[in-house]
PDB file of C-alpha atoms in Angstrom:
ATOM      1  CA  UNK A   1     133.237 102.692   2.912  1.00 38.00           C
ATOM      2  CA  UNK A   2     136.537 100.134   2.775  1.00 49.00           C
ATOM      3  CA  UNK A   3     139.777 101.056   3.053  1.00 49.00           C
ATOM      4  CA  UNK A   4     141.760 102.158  -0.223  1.00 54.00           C
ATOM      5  CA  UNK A   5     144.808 100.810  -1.684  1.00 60.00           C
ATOM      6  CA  UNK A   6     148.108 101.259   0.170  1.00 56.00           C
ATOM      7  CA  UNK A   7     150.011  98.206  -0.744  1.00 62.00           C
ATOM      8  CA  UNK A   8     152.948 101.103  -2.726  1.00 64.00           C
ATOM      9  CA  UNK A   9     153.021 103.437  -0.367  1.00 60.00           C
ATOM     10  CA  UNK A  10     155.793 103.881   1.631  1.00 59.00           C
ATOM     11  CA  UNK A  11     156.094 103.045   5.240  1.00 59.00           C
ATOM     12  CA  UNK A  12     156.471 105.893   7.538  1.00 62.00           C
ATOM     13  CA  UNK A  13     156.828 104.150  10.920  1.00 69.00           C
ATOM     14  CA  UNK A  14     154.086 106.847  12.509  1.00 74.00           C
ATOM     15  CA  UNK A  15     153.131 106.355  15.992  1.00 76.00           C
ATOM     16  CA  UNK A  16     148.887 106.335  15.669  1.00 80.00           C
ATOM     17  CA  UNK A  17     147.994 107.803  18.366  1.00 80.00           C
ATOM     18  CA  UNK A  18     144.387 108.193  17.029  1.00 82.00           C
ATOM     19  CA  UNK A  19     143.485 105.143  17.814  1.00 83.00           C
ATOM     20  CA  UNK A  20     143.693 103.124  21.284  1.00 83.00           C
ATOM     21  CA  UNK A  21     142.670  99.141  21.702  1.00 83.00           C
ATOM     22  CA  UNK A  22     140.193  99.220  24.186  1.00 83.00           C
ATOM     23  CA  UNK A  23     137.105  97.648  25.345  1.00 82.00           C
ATOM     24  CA  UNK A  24     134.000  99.521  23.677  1.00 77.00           C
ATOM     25  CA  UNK A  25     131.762  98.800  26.240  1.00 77.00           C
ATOM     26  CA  UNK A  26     134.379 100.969  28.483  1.00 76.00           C
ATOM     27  CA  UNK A  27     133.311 103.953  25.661  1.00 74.00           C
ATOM     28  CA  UNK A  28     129.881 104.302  26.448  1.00 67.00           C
ATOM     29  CA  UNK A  29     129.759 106.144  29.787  1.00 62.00           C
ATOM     30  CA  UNK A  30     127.724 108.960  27.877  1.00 56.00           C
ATOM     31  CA  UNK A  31     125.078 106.652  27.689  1.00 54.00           C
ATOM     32  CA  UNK A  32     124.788 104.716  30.634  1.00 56.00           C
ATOM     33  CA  UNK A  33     122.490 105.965  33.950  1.00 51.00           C
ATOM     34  CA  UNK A  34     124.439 107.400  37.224  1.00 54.00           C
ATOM     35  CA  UNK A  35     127.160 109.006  35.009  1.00 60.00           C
ATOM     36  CA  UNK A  36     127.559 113.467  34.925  1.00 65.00           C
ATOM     37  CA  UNK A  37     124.945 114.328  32.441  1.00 81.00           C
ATOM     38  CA  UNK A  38     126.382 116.997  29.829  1.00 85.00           C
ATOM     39  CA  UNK A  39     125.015 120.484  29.241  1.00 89.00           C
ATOM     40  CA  UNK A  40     126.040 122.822  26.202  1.00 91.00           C
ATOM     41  CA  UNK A  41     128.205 126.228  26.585  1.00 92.00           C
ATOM     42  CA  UNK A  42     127.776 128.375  23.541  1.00 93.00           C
ATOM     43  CA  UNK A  43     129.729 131.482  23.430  1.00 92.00           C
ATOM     44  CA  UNK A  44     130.786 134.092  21.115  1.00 92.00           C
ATOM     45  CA  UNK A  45     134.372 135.259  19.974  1.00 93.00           C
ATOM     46  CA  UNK A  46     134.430 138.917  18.215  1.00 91.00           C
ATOM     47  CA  UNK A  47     136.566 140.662  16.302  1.00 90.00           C
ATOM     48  CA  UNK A  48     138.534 141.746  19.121  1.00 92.00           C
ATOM     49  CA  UNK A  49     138.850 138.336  20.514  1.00 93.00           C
ATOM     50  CA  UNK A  50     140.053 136.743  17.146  1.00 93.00           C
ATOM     51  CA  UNK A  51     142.442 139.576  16.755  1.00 93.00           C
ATOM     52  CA  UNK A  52     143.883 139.073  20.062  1.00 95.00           C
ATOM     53  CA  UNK A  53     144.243 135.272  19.309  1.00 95.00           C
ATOM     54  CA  UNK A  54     146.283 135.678  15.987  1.00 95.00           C
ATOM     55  CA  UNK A  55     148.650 137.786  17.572  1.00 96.00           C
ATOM     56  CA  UNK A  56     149.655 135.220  20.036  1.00 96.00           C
ATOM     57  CA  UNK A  57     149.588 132.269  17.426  1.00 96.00           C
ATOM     58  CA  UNK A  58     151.745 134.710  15.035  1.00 96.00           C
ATOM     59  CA  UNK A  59     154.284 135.323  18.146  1.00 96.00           C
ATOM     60  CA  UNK A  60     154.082 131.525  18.930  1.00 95.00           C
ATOM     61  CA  UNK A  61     154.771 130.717  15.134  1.00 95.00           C
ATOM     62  CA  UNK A  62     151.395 128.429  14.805  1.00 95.00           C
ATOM     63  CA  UNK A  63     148.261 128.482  13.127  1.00 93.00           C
ATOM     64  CA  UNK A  64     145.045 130.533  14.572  1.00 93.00           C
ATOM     65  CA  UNK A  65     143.146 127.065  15.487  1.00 91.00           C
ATOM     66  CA  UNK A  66     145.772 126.112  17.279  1.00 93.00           C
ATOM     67  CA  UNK A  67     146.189 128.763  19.546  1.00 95.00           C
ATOM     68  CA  UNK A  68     142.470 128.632  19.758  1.00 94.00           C
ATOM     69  CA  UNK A  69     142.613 125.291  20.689  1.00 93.00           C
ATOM     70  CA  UNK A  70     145.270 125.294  23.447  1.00 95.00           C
ATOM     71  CA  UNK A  71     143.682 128.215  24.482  1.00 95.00           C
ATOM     72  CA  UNK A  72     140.562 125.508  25.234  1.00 94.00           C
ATOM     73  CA  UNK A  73     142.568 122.546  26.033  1.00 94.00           C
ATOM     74  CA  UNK A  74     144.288 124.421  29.067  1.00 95.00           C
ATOM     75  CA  UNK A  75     141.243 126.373  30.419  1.00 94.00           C
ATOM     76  CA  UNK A  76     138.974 123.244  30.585  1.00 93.00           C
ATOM     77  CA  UNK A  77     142.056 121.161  32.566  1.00 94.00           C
ATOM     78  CA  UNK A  78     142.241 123.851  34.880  1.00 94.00           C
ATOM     79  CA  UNK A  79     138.662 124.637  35.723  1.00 93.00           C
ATOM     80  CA  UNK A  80     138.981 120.435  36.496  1.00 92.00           C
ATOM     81  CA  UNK A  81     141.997 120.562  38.290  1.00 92.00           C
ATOM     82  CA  UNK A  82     140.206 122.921  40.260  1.00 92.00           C
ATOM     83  CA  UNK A  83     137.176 121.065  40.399  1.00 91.00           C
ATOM     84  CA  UNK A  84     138.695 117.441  41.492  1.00 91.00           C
ATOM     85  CA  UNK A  85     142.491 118.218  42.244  1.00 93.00           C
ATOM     86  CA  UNK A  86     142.757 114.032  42.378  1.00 94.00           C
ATOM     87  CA  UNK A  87     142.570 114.157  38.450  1.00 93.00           C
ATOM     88  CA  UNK A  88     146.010 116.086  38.056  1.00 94.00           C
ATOM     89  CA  UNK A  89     147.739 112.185  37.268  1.00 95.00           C
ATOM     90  CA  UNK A  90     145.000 111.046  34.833  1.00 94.00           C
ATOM     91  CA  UNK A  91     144.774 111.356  30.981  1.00 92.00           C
ATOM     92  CA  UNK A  92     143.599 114.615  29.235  1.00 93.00           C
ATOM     93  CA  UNK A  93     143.035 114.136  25.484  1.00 91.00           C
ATOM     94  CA  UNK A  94     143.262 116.999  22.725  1.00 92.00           C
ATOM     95  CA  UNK A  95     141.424 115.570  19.456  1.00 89.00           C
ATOM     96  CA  UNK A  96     140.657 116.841  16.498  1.00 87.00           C
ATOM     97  CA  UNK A  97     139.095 116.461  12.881  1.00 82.00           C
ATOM     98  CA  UNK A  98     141.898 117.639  10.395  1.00 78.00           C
ATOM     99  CA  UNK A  99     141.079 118.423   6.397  1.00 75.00           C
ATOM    100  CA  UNK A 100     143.884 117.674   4.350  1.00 72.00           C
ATOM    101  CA  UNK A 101     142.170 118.521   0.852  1.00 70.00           C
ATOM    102  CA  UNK A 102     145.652 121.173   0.320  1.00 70.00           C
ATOM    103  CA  UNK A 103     148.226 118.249   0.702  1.00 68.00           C
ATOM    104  CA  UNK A 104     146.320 116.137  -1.057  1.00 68.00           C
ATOM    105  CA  UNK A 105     146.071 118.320  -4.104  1.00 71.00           C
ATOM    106  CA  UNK A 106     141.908 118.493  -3.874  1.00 69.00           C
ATOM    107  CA  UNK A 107     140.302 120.936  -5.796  1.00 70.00           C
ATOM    108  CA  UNK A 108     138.834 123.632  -3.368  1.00 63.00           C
ATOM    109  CA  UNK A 109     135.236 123.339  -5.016  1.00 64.00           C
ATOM    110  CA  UNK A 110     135.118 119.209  -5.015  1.00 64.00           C
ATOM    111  CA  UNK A 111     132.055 118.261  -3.020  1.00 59.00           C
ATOM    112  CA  UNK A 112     132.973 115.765  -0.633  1.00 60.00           C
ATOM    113  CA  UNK A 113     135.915 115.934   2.009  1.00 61.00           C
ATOM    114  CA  UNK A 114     138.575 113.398   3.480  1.00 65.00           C
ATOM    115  CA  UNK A 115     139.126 113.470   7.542  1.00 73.00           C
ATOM    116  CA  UNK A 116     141.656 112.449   9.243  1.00 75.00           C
ATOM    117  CA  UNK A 117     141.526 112.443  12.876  1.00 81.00           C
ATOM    118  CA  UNK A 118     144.357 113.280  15.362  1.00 83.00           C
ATOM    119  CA  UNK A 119     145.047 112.961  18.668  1.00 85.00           C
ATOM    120  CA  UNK A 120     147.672 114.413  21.383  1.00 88.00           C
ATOM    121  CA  UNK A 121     147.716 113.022  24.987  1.00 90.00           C
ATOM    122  CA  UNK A 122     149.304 114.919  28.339  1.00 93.00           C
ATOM    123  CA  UNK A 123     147.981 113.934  32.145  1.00 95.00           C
ATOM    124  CA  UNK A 124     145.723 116.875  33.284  1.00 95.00           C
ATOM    125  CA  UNK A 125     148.396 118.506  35.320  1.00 95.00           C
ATOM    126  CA  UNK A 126     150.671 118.706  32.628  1.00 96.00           C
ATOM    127  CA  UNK A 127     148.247 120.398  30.346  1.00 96.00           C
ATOM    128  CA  UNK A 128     147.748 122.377  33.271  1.00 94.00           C
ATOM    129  CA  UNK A 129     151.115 123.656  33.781  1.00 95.00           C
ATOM    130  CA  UNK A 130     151.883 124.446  30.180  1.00 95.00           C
ATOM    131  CA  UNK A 131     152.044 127.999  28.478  1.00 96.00           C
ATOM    132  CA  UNK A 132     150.187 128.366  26.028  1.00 96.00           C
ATOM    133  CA  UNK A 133     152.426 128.580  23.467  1.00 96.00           C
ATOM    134  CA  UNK A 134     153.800 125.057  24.319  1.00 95.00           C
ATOM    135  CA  UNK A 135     150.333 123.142  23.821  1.00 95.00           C
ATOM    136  CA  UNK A 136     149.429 125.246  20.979  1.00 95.00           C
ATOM    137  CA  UNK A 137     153.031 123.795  19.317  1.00 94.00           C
ATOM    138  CA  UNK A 138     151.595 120.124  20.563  1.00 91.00           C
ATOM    139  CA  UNK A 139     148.562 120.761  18.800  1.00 91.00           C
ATOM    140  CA  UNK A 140     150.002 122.159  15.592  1.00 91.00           C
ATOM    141  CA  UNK A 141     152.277 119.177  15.865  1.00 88.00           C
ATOM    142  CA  UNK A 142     149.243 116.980  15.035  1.00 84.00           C
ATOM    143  CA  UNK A 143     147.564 118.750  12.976  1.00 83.00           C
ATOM    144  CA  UNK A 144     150.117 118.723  10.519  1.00 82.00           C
ATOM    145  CA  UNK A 145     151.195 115.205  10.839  1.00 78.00           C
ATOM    146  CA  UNK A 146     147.544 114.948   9.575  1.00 74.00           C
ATOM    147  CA  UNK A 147     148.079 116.465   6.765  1.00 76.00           C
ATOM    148  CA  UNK A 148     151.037 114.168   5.402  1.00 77.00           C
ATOM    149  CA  UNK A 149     149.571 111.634   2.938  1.00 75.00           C
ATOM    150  CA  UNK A 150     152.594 109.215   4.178  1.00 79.00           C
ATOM    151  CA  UNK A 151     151.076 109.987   7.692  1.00 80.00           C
ATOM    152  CA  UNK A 152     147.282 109.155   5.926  1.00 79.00           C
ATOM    153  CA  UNK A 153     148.684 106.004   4.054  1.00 78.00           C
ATOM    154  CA  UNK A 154     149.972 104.863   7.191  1.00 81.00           C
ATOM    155  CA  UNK A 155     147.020 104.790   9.200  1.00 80.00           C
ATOM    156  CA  UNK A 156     144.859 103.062   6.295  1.00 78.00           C
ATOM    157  CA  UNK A 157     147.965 100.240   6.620  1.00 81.00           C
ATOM    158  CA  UNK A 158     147.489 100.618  10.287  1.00 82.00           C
ATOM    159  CA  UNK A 159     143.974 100.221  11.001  1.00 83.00           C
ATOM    160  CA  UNK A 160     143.372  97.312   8.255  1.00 82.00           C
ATOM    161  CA  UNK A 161     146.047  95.567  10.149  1.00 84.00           C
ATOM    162  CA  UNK A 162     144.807  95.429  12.893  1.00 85.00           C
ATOM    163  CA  UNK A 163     141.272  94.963  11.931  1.00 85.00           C
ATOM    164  CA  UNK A 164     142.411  91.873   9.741  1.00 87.00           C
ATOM    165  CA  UNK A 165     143.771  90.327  13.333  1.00 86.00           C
ATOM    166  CA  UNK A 166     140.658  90.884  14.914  1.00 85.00           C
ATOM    167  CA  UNK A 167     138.846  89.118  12.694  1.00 86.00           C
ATOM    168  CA  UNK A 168     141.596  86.283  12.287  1.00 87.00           C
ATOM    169  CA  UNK A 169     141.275  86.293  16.058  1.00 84.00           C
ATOM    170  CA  UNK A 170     137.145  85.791  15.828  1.00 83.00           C
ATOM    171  CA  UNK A 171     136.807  82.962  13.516  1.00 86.00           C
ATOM    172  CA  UNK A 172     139.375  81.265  15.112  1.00 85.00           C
ATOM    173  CA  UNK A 173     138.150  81.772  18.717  1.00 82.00           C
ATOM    174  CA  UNK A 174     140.442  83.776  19.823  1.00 78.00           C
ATOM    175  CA  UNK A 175     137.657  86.671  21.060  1.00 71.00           C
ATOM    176  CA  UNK A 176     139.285  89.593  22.656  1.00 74.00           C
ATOM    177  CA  UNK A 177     137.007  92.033  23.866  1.00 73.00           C
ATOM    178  CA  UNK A 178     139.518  94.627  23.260  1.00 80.00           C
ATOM    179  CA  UNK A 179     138.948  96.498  19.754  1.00 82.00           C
ATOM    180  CA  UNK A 180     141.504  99.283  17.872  1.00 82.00           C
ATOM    181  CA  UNK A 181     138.901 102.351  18.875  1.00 82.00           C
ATOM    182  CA  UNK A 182     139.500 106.325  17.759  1.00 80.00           C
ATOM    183  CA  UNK A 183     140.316 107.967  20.328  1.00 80.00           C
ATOM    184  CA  UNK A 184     138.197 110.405  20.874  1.00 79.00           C
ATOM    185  CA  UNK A 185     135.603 108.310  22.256  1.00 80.00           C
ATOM    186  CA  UNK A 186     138.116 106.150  24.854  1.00 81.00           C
ATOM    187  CA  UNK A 187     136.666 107.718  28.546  1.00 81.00           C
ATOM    188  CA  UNK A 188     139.527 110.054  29.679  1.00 86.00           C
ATOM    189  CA  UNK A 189     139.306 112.884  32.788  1.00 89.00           C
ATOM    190  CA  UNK A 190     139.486 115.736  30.693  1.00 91.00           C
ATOM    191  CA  UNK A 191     138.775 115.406  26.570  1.00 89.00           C
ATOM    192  CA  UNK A 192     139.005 118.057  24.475  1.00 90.00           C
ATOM    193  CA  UNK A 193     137.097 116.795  20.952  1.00 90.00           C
ATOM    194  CA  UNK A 194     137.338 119.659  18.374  1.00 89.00           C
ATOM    195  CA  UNK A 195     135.904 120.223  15.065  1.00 87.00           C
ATOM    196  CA  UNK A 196     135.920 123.612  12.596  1.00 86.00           C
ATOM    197  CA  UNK A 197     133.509 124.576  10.485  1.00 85.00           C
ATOM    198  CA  UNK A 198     134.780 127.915  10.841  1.00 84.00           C
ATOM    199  CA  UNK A 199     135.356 128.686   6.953  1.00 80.00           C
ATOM    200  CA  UNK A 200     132.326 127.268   5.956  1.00 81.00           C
ATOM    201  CA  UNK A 201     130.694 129.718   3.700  1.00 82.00           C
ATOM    202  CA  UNK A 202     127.176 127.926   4.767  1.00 85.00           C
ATOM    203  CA  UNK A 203     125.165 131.857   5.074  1.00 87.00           C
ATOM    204  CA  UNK A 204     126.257 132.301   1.060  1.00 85.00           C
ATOM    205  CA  UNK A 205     124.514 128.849   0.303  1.00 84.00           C
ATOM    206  CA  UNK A 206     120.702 129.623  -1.376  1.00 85.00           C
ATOM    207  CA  UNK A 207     118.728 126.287  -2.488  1.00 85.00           C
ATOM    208  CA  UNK A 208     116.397 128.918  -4.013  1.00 89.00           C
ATOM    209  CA  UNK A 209     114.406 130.318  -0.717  1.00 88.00           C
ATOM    210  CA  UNK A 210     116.901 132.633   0.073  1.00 89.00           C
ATOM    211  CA  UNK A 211     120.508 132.199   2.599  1.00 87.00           C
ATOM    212  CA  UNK A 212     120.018 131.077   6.259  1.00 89.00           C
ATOM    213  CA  UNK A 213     118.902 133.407   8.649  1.00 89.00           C
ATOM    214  CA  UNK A 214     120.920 131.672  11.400  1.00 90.00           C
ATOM    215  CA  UNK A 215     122.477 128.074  11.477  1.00 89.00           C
ATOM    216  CA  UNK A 216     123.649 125.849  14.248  1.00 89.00           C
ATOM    217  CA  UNK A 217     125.294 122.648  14.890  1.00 89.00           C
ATOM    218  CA  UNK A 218     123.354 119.901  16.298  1.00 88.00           C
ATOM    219  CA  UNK A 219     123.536 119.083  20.077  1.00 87.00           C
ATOM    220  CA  UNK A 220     125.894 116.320  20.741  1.00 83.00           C
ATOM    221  CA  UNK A 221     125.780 115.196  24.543  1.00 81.00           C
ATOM    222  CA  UNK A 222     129.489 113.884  24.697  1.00 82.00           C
ATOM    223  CA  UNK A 223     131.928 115.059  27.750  1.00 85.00           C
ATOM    224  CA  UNK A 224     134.577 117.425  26.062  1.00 88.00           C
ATOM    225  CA  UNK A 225     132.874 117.870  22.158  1.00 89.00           C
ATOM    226  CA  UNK A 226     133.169 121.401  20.899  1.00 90.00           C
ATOM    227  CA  UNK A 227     132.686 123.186  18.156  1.00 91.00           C
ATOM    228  CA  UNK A 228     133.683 126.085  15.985  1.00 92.00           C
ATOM    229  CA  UNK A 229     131.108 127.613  13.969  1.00 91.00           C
ATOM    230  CA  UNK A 230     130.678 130.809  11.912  1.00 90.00           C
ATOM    231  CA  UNK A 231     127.852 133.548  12.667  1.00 89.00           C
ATOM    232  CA  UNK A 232     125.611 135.107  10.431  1.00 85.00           C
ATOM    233  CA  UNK A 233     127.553 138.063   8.490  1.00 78.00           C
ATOM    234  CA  UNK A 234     126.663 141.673   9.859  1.00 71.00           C
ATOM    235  CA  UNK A 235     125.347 144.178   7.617  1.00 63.00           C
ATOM    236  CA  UNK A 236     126.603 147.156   9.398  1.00 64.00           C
ATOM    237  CA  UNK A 237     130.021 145.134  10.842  1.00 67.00           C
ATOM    238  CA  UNK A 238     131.745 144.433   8.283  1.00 74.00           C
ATOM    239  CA  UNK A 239     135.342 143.033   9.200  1.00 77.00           C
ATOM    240  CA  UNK A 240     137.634 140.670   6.712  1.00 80.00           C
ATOM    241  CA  UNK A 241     136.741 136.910   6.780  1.00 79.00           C
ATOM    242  CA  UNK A 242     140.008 136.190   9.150  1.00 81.00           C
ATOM    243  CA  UNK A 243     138.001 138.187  11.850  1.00 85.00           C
ATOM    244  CA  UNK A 244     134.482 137.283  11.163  1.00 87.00           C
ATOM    245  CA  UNK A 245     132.993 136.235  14.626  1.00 89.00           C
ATOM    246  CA  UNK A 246     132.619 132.704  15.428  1.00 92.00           C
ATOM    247  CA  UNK A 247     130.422 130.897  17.668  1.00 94.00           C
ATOM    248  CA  UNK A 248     131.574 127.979  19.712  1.00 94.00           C
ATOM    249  CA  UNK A 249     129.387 125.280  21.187  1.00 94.00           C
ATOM    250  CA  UNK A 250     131.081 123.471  23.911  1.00 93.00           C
ATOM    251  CA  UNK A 251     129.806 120.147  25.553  1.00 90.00           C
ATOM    252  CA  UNK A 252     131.094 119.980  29.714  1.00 90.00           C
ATOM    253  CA  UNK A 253     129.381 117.890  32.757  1.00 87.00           C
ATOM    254  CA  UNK A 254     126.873 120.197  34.537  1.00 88.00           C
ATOM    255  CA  UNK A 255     129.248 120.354  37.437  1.00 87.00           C
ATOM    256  CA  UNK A 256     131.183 122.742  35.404  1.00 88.00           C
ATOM    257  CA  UNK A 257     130.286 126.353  36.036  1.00 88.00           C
ATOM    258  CA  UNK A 258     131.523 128.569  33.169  1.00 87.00           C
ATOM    259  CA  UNK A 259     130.963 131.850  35.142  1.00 87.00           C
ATOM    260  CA  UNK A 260     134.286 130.614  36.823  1.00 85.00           C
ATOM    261  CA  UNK A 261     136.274 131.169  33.792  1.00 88.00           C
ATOM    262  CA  UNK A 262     136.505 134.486  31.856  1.00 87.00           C
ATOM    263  CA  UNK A 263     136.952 132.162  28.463  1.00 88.00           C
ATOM    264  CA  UNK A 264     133.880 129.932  29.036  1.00 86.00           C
ATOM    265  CA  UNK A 265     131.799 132.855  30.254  1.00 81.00           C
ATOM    266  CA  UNK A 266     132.511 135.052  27.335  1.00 77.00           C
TER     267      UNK A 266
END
């Protein structure tokens, strides 16, 4: 799609930790035989749960998705602390898709959406160890750095820097098989990938056959993936849109056993 034009915007000296220089052929365990094959979790969060989440994100001063995510990001660390204690040292990676159509000034109805992604990095046992409140302030940390266009402009600047050296580098035979890759697909011991479609008003859409009976995301087989998806509106439960149930579709190896957690086995 190219990159847009950056050269006046002003340099905010951002540390991007969305991205990582790697090796991509170190990124494609997923797809490789004699690696943990993935299974889906799908589970359901009521009104009652939702409730019980913005109560602790309003006494932690952060937004509902991030308490929801920390709430993930911790449980899935300690289920594989549990699992394989040796892990405790290695690299657990929060990641997520953030919308910045607000700061941006966007109108809400313009079809078509910018992403950013962001990314926050602890070692397993750290994520561990934390409250909740703690790693739900990390997260909210980087979701809002997302949502700085100074933040955005510096990651364009960022990224077509350092895709201008690689190329420099390969027509001048200088290969490096290292590559600037997001970081969401670098291999880490615990990832924690999440994306919200949670507002998504997709049971009022009609293309003239009448709203979706039910609607799901597709599958996607990579360690630590989740998402957060709305459920089809009840008739008889009717509850304000801030507690509408949600659905979320969780990708772990098939070594994890969610009956061992009371969040994964909701």
């Amino acid at each position: 799609f190219g990159f847009p034009d950056v050269t006046g915007a002003p340099h905010g000296g951002f540390q991007h930790t969305e991205y990582e220089l790697v090796d991509p052929k170190d990124c494609v365990k997923e797809f490789q035989t004699g690696h943990e094959t993935t299974k889906e979790i799908r589970l359901q969060l009521d009104a009652d749960d939702l409730r019980e989440i913005r109560a602790a994100a309003h006494a932690a001063g952060v937004s509902f998705t991030s308490m929801l995510s920390a709430l993930f990001w911790k449980e899935l660390n300690r289920i594989r602390l549990v699992l394989k204690p040796t892990v405790g040292c290695e690299l657990s990676l929060f990641t997520c898709t953030v919308n910045p159509r607000t700061a941006l000034g966007l109108a809400p109805n313009l079809c078509g959406s910018p992403v950013v992604n962001m990314a926050s990095k602890k070692t397993v046992a750290e994520v561990a160890a934390l409250q909740v409140s703690e790693l739900a302030r990390l997260v909210q940390h980087a979701i809002n750095a997302g949502q700085n266009p100074e933040y955005m402009c510096s990651s364009v600047r960022f990224l077509l820097a350092q895709r201008t050296r690689e190329i420099d580098d390969d027509r001048n035979g200088r290969q490096s098989a290292r590559r600037l890759i997001l970081a969401y697909i670098i291999p880490a011991a615990v990832k924690c990938a999440m994306s919200s479609s949670r507002t998504f008003r997709i049971y009022d859409t009609d293309f003239g056959f009448g709203p979706p009976v039910y609607v799901r995301p597709p599958y996607l087989p990579f360690d630590g993936c989740w998402r957060i998806w709305p459920m089809p509106k009840s008739a008889t439960n009717v509850v304000p849109d801030s507690l509408a149930p949600i659905e979320i579709y969780l990708t772990q190896p098939e070594y994890v056993d969610p009956s061992e957690s009371p969040l994964l086995s909701r």
